[in-house]
Amino acid sequence: MQFGVDKCKILSIKKGKLVHNSYYALNNGETIEPMNEISTYKYLGFNKSRQIQQKQTKIDLTTKFKHRLNLILKSELNSRNIVKAINTFAIPVLTYSFGIINWSQTDLQKLQRTIHTKHTKFRKHHPKSCIQRLTLPRQEGGRGLIDIHNLHNKQITTLRQYFHTKSEHSALHRHASEKDTKLTPLNLHDRQPQTNEKLTDPKQKIATWAGKSLHGRHRYHLCQT
């Protein structure tokens, strides 16, 4: 049995700086070559070197998300099952990164807009139909799609609450919270509510929908039944 030394790399960091030419010698005489500044390794699904490659990871996740979205919309599923498939097969690709990758609110809006445009492209949603309906529950007359913006912000809130609760009894969590000064999207050092924790109230979406002269008629008829 042979050990795949050719597949191994070593990364040496001293005081935050990459140490070059740091070869590691094995007992059998073989050496493990060091990583260069461009090389990355994958840990828990994210490409890293000295830190997570935020930009590249966003591109990879977005590409995978769009690919799964296309697969679902190309299928012959009915409307209800398409929404269920998107919620359970496509969106979880992004969910795993929330709280780790620094998604801006603009990024989240683009991802949500991608769902809207793909629906229109594959004739699953009329281009002039009400957008607010897509992310409203079916009980309210909506389509039942997950709101990516709200999902992200909810997860940020949940993770922050978890760390802050654990830090009262765990030295490890307390130390991590003290050191995280905007190092992650959680910003655990600041106990005040963050801008990436704000949620869009479904009642606000319903009010916007009902206030439209044409699309609001459907909401009006739903309320009458």
Coordinates of C-alpha atoms in Angstrom, one line a residue:
M1 CA 0.0 0.0 0.0
Q2 CA 1.4 3.4 -1.0
F3 CA 0.7 6.8 0.4
G4 CA -0.2 9.3 -2.3
V5 CA 2.4 11.9 -1.4
D6 CA 2.0 13.5 -4.9
K7 CA -1.6 14.5 -3.9
C8 CA -0.5 16.1 -0.6
K9 CA 0.6 19.8 -0.1
I10 CA 1.7 21.7 3.0
L11 CA 0.7 25.2 3.9
S12 CA 2.9 27.0 6.4
I13 CA 1.7 30.4 7.9
K14 CA 3.8 32.4 10.4
K15 CA 2.3 35.5 11.9
G16 CA -0.3 35.7 9.2
K17 CA 2.2 35.5 6.3
L18 CA 2.8 32.6 4.0
V19 CA 6.1 30.8 4.5
H20 CA 7.7 29.9 1.1
N21 CA 9.8 26.8 0.3
S22 CA 8.6 25.0 3.5
Y23 CA 9.0 21.4 2.3
Y24 CA 8.1 18.6 4.7
A25 CA 10.4 15.6 4.8
L26 CA 9.0 12.2 5.5
N27 CA 10.8 9.3 7.2
N28 CA 11.0 7.4 3.9
G29 CA 12.9 10.2 2.2
E30 CA 9.9 11.6 0.3
T31 CA 9.0 15.3 0.6
I32 CA 5.6 17.1 0.6
E33 CA 5.7 20.2 -1.5
P34 CA 4.3 23.5 -0.2
M35 CA 1.3 25.3 -1.6
N36 CA 1.8 28.5 -3.5
E37 CA -0.1 31.8 -3.1
I38 CA -2.6 30.8 -5.8
S39 CA -3.3 27.2 -4.7
T40 CA -6.3 26.4 -2.6
Y41 CA -7.6 23.3 -0.7
K42 CA -11.2 22.4 0.0
Y43 CA -12.4 22.2 3.6
L44 CA -16.1 21.5 4.4
G45 CA -17.0 22.3 0.8
F46 CA -15.2 25.7 0.7
N47 CA -12.0 26.6 -1.1
K48 CA -9.4 28.0 1.3
S49 CA -5.8 29.0 1.5
R50 CA -5.0 31.5 4.3
Q51 CA -8.7 32.3 4.3
I52 CA -11.9 31.3 2.5
Q53 CA -11.9 32.3 -1.1
Q54 CA -15.1 34.4 -0.8
K55 CA -15.4 35.6 -4.4
Q56 CA -14.7 32.2 -6.0
T57 CA -16.9 30.4 -3.6
K58 CA -19.8 32.7 -4.4
I59 CA -19.3 32.1 -8.1
D60 CA -19.2 28.3 -7.6
L61 CA -22.3 28.3 -5.4
T62 CA -24.3 30.5 -7.8
T63 CA -23.4 28.4 -10.8
K64 CA -24.5 25.2 -9.0
F65 CA -27.7 26.9 -7.8
K66 CA -28.5 28.0 -11.4
H67 CA -27.8 24.5 -12.7
R68 CA -30.1 22.9 -10.3
L69 CA -32.8 25.5 -11.0
N70 CA -32.6 24.8 -14.7
L71 CA -32.9 21.1 -14.1
I72 CA -36.1 21.6 -12.1
L73 CA -37.7 24.1 -14.5
K74 CA -37.0 21.9 -17.5
S75 CA -38.8 19.0 -15.9
E76 CA -42.5 18.4 -16.4
L77 CA -43.5 18.8 -12.8
N78 CA -46.6 20.7 -11.9
S79 CA -46.4 24.1 -10.3
R80 CA -46.7 22.9 -6.7
N81 CA -43.9 20.3 -7.1
I82 CA -41.6 22.7 -8.9
V83 CA -41.8 25.0 -6.0
K84 CA -41.2 22.2 -3.6
A85 CA -38.2 21.0 -5.6
I86 CA -36.7 24.4 -5.7
N87 CA -37.1 24.8 -1.9
T88 CA -35.6 21.4 -1.2
F89 CA -33.1 20.8 -4.0
A90 CA -31.8 24.2 -5.3
I91 CA -31.9 26.6 -2.4
P92 CA -30.1 24.3 0.1
V93 CA -27.0 24.7 -2.1
L94 CA -26.9 28.3 -0.8
T95 CA -28.2 27.7 2.7
Y96 CA -25.0 25.8 3.7
S97 CA -23.0 29.0 3.1
F98 CA -25.1 31.4 5.1
G99 CA -23.2 32.7 8.1
I100 CA -19.8 31.7 6.5
I101 CA -19.8 33.4 3.1
N102 CA -20.3 37.1 3.2
W103 CA -23.4 37.5 1.1
S104 CA -24.5 41.1 0.7
Q105 CA -28.1 42.1 0.5
T106 CA -27.6 42.9 -3.2
D107 CA -26.2 39.4 -3.8
L108 CA -29.3 37.9 -2.2
Q109 CA -31.6 40.1 -4.2
K110 CA -29.8 38.9 -7.4
L111 CA -30.3 35.3 -6.4
Q112 CA -34.0 35.9 -5.8
R113 CA -34.3 37.7 -9.1
T114 CA -32.6 34.7 -10.8
I115 CA -35.5 32.5 -9.6
H116 CA -38.0 35.1 -11.0
T117 CA -36.3 35.4 -14.4
K118 CA -35.9 31.6 -14.7
H119 CA -39.6 31.1 -14.0
T120 CA -40.4 33.6 -16.7
K121 CA -37.9 32.0 -19.2
F122 CA -39.4 28.6 -18.8
R123 CA -43.0 29.9 -18.9
K124 CA -43.7 29.1 -15.3
H125 CA -44.5 32.7 -14.4
H126 CA -46.0 35.4 -16.5
P127 CA -43.6 38.3 -17.0
K128 CA -46.3 40.8 -15.9
S129 CA -47.5 38.8 -13.0
C130 CA -47.2 39.9 -9.3
I131 CA -43.7 39.2 -7.9
Q132 CA -44.8 39.3 -4.3
R133 CA -47.0 36.3 -4.8
L134 CA -44.0 34.0 -5.5
T135 CA -42.7 34.1 -1.9
L136 CA -46.0 34.2 -0.1
P137 CA -47.4 31.0 1.5
R138 CA -49.9 29.1 -0.6
Q139 CA -52.5 29.6 2.2
E140 CA -52.3 33.3 1.5
G141 CA -52.7 32.9 -2.3
G142 CA -48.9 32.8 -3.0
R143 CA -46.7 30.2 -4.7
G144 CA -44.8 29.2 -1.6
L145 CA -41.2 29.8 -2.7
I146 CA -38.6 30.4 0.0
D147 CA -37.6 34.0 0.3
I148 CA -33.8 33.8 0.1
H149 CA -33.3 37.2 1.8
N150 CA -35.4 36.2 4.8
L151 CA -33.8 32.7 4.9
H152 CA -30.3 34.2 5.0
N153 CA -31.1 36.8 7.7
K154 CA -33.0 34.2 9.9
Q155 CA -29.9 31.9 9.8
I156 CA -27.6 34.8 10.8
T157 CA -29.9 35.6 13.7
T158 CA -30.1 31.9 14.8
L159 CA -26.3 31.5 14.6
R160 CA -25.7 34.7 16.5
Q161 CA -28.1 33.6 19.3
Y162 CA -26.4 30.2 19.5
F163 CA -22.9 31.6 19.9
H164 CA -24.0 34.3 22.4
T165 CA -25.9 31.7 24.5
K166 CA -23.1 29.2 24.4
S167 CA -20.5 31.9 25.3
E168 CA -22.0 32.3 28.7
H169 CA -20.8 28.8 29.7
S170 CA -18.2 27.9 27.1
A171 CA -14.8 29.5 27.0
L172 CA -14.3 28.5 23.4
H173 CA -17.5 30.1 22.2
R174 CA -16.8 33.2 24.3
H175 CA -13.3 33.6 22.8
A176 CA -14.6 33.2 19.3
S177 CA -17.3 35.8 19.9
E178 CA -14.8 38.3 21.3
K179 CA -12.5 37.9 18.4
D180 CA -15.1 38.1 15.7
T181 CA -15.1 41.8 14.8
K182 CA -16.6 41.6 11.3
L183 CA -14.3 38.6 10.5
T184 CA -17.4 36.6 9.6
P185 CA -20.9 37.7 8.5
L186 CA -22.1 37.0 12.1
N187 CA -20.0 39.8 13.7
L188 CA -20.3 38.1 17.1
H189 CA -18.4 40.8 19.0
D190 CA -21.2 43.3 18.5
R191 CA -24.3 42.2 20.5
Q192 CA -26.5 44.8 18.9
P193 CA -29.0 43.7 16.1
Q194 CA -27.2 43.7 12.7
T195 CA -28.5 45.0 9.4
N196 CA -28.3 41.5 8.0
E197 CA -30.9 40.3 10.5
K198 CA -33.8 42.4 9.2
L199 CA -36.8 40.4 7.8
T200 CA -39.4 41.3 5.3
D201 CA -42.8 40.8 6.9
P202 CA -45.2 38.7 4.8
K203 CA -48.0 41.2 5.7
Q204 CA -46.0 43.9 3.9
K205 CA -45.8 41.8 0.8
I206 CA -49.6 41.1 1.0
A207 CA -50.2 44.9 1.4
T208 CA -48.1 45.6 -1.7
W209 CA -49.9 42.9 -3.7
A210 CA -53.3 44.1 -2.6
G211 CA -52.5 47.7 -3.4
K212 CA -51.9 46.9 -7.1
S213 CA -54.8 47.9 -9.3
L214 CA -54.8 44.8 -11.5
H215 CA -53.1 42.1 -9.4
G216 CA -54.8 43.2 -6.2
R217 CA -58.2 41.9 -7.6
H218 CA -57.1 38.4 -7.1
R219 CA -56.2 39.1 -3.5
Y220 CA -59.6 40.8 -3.1
H221 CA -61.4 37.8 -4.4
L222 CA -59.4 35.4 -2.1
C223 CA -60.5 37.5 0.9
Q224 CA -64.1 37.3 -0.2
T225 CA -64.2 33.5 -0.3

